[in-house]
Tab-separated table of C-alpha atoms in Angstrom:
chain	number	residue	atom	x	y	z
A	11	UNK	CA	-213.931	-103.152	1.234
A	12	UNK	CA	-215.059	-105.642	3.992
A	13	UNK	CA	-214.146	-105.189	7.419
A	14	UNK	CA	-211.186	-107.199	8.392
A	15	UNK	CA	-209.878	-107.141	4.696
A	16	UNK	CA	-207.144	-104.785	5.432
A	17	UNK	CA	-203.519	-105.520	7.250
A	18	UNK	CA	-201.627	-104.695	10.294
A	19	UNK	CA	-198.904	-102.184	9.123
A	20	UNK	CA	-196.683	-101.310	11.973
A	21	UNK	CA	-194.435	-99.089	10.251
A	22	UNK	CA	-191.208	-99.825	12.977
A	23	UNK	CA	-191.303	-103.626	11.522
A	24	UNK	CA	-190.748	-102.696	7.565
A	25	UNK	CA	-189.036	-99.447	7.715
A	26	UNK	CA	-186.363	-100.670	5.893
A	27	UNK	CA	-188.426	-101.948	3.153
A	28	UNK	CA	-190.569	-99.066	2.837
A	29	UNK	CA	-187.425	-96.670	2.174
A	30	UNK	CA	-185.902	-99.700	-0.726
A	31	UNK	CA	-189.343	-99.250	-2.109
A	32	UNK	CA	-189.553	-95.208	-2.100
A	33	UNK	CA	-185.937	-95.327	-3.517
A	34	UNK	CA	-186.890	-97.943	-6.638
A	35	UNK	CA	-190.332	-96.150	-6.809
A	36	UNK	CA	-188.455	-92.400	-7.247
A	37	UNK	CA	-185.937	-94.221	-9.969
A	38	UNK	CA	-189.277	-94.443	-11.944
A	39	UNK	CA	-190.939	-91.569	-10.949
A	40	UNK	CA	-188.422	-89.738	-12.204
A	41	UNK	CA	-187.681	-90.552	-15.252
A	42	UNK	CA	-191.271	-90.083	-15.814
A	43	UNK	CA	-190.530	-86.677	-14.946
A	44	UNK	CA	-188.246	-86.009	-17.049
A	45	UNK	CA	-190.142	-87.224	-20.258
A	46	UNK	CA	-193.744	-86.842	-19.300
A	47	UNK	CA	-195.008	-83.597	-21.124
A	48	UNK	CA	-195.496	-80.945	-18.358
A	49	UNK	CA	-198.207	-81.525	-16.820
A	50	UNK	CA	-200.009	-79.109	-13.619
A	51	UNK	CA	-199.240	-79.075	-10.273
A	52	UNK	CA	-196.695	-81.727	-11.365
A	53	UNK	CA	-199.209	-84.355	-12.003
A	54	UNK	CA	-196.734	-85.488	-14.627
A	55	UNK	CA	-194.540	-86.680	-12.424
A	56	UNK	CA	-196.813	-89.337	-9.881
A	57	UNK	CA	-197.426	-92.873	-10.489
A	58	UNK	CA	-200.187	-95.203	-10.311
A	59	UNK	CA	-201.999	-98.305	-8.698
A	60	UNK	CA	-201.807	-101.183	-10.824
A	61	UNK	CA	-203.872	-104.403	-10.377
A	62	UNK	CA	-200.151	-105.563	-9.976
A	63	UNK	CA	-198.484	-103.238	-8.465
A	64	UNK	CA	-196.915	-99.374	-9.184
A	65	UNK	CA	-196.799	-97.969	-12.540
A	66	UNK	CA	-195.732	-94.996	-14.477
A	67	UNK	CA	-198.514	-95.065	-17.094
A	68	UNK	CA	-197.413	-94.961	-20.399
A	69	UNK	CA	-194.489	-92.391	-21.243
A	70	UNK	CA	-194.469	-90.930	-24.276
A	71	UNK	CA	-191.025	-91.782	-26.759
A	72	UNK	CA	-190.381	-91.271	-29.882
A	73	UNK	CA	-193.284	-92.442	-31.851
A	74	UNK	CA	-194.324	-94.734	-29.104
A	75	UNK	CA	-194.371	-94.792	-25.816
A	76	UNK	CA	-193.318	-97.333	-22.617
A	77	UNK	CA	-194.224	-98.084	-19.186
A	78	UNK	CA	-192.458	-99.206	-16.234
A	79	UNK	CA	-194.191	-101.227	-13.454
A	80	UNK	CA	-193.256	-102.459	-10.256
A	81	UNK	CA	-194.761	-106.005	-10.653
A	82	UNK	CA	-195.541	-106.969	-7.164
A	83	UNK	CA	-196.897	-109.978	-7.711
A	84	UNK	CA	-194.445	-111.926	-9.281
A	85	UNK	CA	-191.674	-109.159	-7.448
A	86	UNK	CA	-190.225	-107.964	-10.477
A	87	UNK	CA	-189.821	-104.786	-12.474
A	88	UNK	CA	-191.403	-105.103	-16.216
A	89	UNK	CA	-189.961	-102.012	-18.543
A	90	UNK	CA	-192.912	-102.796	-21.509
A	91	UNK	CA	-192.862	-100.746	-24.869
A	92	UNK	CA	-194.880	-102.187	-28.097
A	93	UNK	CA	-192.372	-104.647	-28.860
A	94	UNK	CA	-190.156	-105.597	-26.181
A	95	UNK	CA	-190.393	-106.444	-22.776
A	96	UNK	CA	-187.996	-106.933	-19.833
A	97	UNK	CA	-187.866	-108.432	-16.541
A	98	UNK	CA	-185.908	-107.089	-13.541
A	99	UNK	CA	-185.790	-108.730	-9.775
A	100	UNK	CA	-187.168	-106.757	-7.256
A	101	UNK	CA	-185.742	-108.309	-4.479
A	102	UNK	CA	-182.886	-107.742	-1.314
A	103	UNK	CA	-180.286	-105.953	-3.303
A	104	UNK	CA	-177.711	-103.030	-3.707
A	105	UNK	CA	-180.268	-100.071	-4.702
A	106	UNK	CA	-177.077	-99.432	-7.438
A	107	UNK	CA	-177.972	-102.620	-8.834
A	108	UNK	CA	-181.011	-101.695	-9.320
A	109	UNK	CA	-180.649	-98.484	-10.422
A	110	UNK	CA	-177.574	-99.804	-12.989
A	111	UNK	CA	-180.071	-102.814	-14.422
A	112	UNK	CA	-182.884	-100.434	-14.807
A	113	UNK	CA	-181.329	-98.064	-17.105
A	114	UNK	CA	-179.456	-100.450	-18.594
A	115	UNK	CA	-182.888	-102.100	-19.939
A	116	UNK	CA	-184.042	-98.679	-21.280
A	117	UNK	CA	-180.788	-98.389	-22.903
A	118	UNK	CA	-181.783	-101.721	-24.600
A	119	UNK	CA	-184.664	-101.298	-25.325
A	120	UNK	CA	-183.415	-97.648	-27.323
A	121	UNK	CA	-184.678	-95.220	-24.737
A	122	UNK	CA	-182.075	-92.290	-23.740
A	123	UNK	CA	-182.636	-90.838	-20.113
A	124	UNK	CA	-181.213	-89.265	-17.794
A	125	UNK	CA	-182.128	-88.503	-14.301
A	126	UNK	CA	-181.251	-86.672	-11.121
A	127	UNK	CA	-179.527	-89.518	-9.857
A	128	UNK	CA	-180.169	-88.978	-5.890
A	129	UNK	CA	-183.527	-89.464	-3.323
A	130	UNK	CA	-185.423	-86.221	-3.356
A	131	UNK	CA	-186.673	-85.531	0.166
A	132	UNK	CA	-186.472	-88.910	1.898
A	133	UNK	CA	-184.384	-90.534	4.439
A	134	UNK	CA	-181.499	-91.318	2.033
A	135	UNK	CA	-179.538	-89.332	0.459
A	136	UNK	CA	-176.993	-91.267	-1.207
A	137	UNK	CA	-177.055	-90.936	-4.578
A	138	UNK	CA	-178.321	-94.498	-6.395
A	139	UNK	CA	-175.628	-95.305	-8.845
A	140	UNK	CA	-173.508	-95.676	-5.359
A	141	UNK	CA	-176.222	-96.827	-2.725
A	142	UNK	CA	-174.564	-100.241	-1.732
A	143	UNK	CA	-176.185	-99.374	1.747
A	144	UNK	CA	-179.736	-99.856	1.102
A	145	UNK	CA	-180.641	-103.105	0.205
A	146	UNK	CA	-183.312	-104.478	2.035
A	147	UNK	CA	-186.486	-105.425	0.311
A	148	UNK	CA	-189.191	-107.378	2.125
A	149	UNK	CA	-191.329	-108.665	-0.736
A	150	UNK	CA	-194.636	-109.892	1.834
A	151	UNK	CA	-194.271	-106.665	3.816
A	152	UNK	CA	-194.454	-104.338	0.251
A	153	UNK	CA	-197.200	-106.680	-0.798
A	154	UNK	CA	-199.297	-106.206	2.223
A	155	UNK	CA	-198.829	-102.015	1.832
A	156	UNK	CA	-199.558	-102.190	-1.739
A	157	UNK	CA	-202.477	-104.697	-1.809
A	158	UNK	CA	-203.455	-101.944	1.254
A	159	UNK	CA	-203.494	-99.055	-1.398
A	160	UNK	CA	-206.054	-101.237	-3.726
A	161	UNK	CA	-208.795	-101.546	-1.459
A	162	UNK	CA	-207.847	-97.654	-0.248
A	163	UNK	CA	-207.985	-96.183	-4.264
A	164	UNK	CA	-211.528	-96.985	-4.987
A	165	UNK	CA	-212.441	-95.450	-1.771
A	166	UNK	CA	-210.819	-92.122	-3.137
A	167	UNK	CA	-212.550	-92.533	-6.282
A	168	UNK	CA	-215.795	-92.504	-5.141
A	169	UNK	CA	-214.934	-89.232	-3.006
A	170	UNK	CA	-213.207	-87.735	-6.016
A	171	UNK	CA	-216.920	-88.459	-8.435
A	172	UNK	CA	-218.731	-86.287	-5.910
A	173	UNK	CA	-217.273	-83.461	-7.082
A	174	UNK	CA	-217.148	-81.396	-10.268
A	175	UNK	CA	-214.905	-78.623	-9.935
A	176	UNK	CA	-210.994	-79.163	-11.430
A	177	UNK	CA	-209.661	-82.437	-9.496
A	178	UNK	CA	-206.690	-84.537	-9.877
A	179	UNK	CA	-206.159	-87.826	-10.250
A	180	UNK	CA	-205.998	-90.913	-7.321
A	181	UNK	CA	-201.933	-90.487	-7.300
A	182	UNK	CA	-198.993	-91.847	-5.792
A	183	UNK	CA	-196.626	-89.632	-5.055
A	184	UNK	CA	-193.254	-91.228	-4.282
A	185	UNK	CA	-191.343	-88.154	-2.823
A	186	UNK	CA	-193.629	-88.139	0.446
A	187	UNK	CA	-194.800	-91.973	-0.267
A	188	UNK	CA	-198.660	-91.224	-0.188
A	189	UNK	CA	-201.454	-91.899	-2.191
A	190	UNK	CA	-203.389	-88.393	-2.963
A	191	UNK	CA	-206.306	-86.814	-4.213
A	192	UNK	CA	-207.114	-83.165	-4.399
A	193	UNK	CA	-209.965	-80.748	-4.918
A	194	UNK	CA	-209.678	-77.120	-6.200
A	195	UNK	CA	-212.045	-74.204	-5.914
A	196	UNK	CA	-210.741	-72.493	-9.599
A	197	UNK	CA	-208.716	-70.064	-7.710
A	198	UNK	CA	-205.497	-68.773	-8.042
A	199	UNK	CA	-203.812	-68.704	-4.286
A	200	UNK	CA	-201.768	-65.888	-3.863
A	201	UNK	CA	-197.670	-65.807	-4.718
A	202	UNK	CA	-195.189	-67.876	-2.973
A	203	UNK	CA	-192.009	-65.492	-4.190
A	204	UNK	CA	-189.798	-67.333	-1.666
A	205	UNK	CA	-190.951	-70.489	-2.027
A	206	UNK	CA	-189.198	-73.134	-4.168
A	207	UNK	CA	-190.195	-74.557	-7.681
A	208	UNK	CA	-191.754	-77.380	-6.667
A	209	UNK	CA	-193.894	-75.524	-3.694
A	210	UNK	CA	-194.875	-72.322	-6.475
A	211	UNK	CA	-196.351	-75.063	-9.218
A	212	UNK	CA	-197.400	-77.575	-6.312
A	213	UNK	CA	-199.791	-74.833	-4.596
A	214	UNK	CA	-200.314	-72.236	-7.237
A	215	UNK	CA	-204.323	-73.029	-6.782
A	216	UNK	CA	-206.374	-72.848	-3.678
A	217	UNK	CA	-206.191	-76.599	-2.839
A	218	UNK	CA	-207.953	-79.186	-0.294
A	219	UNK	CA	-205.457	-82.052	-0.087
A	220	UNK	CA	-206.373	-85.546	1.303
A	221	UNK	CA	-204.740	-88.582	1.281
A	222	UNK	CA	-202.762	-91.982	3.257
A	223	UNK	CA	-199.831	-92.641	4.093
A	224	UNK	CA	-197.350	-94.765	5.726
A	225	UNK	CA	-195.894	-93.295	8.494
A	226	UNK	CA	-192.919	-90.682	8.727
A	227	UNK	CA	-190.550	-89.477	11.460
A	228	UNK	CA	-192.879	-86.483	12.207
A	229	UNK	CA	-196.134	-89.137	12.334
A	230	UNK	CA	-194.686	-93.375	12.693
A	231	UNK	CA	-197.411	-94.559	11.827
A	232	UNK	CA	-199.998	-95.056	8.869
A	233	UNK	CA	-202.826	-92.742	8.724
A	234	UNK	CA	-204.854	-90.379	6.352
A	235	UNK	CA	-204.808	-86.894	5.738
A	236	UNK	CA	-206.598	-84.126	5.074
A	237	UNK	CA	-204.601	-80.035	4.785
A	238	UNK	CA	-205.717	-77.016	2.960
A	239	UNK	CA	-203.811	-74.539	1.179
A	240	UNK	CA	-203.308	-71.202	1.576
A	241	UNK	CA	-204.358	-72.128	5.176
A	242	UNK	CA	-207.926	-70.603	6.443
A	243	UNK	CA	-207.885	-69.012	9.745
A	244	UNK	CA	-211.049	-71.506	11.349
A	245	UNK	CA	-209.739	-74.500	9.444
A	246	UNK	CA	-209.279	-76.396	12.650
A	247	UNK	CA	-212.131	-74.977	14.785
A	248	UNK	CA	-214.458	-77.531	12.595
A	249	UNK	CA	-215.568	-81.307	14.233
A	250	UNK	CA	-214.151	-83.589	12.470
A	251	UNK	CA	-215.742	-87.433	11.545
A	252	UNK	CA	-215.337	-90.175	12.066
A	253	UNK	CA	-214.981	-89.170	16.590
A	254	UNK	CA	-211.079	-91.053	16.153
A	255	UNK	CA	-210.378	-88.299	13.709
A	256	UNK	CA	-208.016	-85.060	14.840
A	257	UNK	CA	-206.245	-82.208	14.372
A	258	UNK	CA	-203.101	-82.028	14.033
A	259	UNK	CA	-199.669	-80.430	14.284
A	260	UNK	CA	-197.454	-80.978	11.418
A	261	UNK	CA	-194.421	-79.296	10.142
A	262	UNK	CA	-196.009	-75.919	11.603
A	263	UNK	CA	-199.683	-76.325	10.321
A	264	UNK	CA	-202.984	-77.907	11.357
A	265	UNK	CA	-203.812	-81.263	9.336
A	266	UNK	CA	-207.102	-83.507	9.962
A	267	UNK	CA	-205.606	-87.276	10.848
A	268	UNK	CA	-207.514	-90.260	10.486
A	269	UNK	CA	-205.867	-93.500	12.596
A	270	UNK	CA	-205.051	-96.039	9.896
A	271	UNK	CA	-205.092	-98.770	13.175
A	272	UNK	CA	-208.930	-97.304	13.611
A	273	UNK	CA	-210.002	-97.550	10.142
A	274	UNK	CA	-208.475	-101.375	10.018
A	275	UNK	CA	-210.786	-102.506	12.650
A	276	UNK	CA	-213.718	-101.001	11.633
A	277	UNK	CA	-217.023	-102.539	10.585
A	278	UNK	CA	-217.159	-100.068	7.711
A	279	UNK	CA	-213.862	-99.178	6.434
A	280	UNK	CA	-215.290	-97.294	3.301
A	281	UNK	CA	-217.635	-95.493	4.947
A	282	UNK	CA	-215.378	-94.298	8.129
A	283	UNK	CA	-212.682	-93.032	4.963
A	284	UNK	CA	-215.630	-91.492	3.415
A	285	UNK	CA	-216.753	-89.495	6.148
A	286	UNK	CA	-213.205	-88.415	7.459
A	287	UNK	CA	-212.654	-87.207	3.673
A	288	UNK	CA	-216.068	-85.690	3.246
A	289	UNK	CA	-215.460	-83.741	6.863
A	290	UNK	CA	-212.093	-82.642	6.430
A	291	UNK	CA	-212.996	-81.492	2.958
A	292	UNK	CA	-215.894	-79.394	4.807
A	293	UNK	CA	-213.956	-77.989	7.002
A	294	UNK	CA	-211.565	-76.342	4.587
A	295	UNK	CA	-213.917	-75.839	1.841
A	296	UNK	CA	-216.297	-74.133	4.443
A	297	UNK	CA	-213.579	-72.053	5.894
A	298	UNK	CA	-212.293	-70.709	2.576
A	299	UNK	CA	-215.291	-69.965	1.453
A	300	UNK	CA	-215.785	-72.200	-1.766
A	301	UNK	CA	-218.827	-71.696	-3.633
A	302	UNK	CA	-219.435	-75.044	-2.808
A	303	UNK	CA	-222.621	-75.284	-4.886
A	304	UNK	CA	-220.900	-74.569	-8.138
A	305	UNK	CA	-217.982	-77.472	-7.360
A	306	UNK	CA	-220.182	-80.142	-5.520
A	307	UNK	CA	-222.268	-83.176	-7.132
A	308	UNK	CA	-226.032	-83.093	-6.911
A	309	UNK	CA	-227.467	-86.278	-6.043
């Protein structure tokens, strides 16, 4: 991307916004969940940049299969199978609305789900068929994030091609709101008997996790990412790149933090997200012990 190309996002200005768009972006994500064939570490149940917006990918149905897609552009939600499509608003209302004309389409349009109907793990926790609370959607403020993620995914592409060993997808994950990519060194971690579900299948690998995100309570403001599970005891003793780059406190663990605010005004936005990922990546990778040889790219 060229310097200058990417936004202010103060996340105290769009808060609001940001949690309408996590709640409409979990609607899809899960029912995706729940008819996605399993897939690991529950890559079944993400969703996707789109040159328009946030998709599900095709879901399998029947014979056939449909998509859902947060339209951005034209701020509208498109439920598409082979021979029907429908158009939703995505605009400042009741998230039961929403949720009540979104399942209504699918019932339309043949397609029998049903959901946990309630946030998982976000600020709200009313459940959607009754949220007449949240209704606040700022359509240039979600634009400017998600046009944000477009010139951020190719970045993680690259950084994902330079390496060979087992590696997800560029995901968005709309429980914690944050476009990921992870690398894994082949290796089962040890147990997690008292952990939940979702924690067991979710780190059931030894796993360098990197990503971007918004802004939370813990951290208000957008950055990206960089943790390793199980944690290695020198993870954080290693210097980190780009020099605004950090460790970390998080929720009891050390995490590498690049500014978003630094990246933004840099001359060389790709290559300032390359090196934090590349350095962060080192520093677990190195501290683990990964035969890095056998998982790297040559050349």
């Amino acid at each position: 991307m060229n310097a200058g190309r990417l936004p202010d996002l103060p996340l105290s200005e769009w808060e609001d916004s940001r949690l309408y768009w996590q709640l409409v972006s979990q609607m899809m994500g899960k029912i995706r969940l729940k008819l996605h064939p399993k897939m690991n570490h529950w890559w079944h149940a993400t969703l996707y940049i789109s040159p328009r917006g946030i998709t599900t990918g095709p879901i399998p149905y029947g014979e056939g299969s449909f998509e859902i897609e947060q339209d951005l552009v034209d701020r509208q939600i498109v439920v598409r199978s082979p021979d029907r499509t429908l158009f939703l608003p995505l605009t400042s209302r009741p998230i039961a609305d929403c949720y009540a004309d979104l399942f209504r389409s699918l019932a339309e349009m043949g397609i029998q789900v049903s959901i946990i109907a309630k946030p998982y793990d976000c600020k709200s926790k009313t459940p959607f068929p009754v949220d007449h609370d949240h209704a606040t959607f700022d359509a240039d403020a979600v634009t400017r994030a998600w046009m944000t993620l477009t010139q951020i995914e190719p970045v993680f592409k690259q950084f994902r091609g330079r390496f060979i060993g087992k590696s997800s997808p560029v995901q968005f994950f709309w429980h914690s709101f944050d476009l990921a990519v992870a690398r894994f060194s082949g290796q089962r971690a040890p147990a997690m008997p008292n952990a939940d579900k979702v924690t067991q299948e979710a780190y059931s690998h030894e796993v360098n996790s990197a990503g971007f995100w918004f802004g939370d309570d813990n951290y208000p403001a957008p950055a990206f990412y960089c943790y390793h599970a199980p944690l290695p005891e020198s993870f954080a003793n290693s210097q980190l790149a780009p020099k605004e780059a950090q460790w970390i406190e998080l929720r009891g663990s050390p995490m590498a933090l690049l500014p978003y605010e630094a990246v933004r005004k840099s001359q060389d936005p790709d290559q300032m997200i390359l090196d934090f990922l590349q350095s962060s990546y080192e520093a677990g990778a190195n501290a683990a012990n990964w035969p890095r040889e056998e998982l790297e790219r040559i050349g």
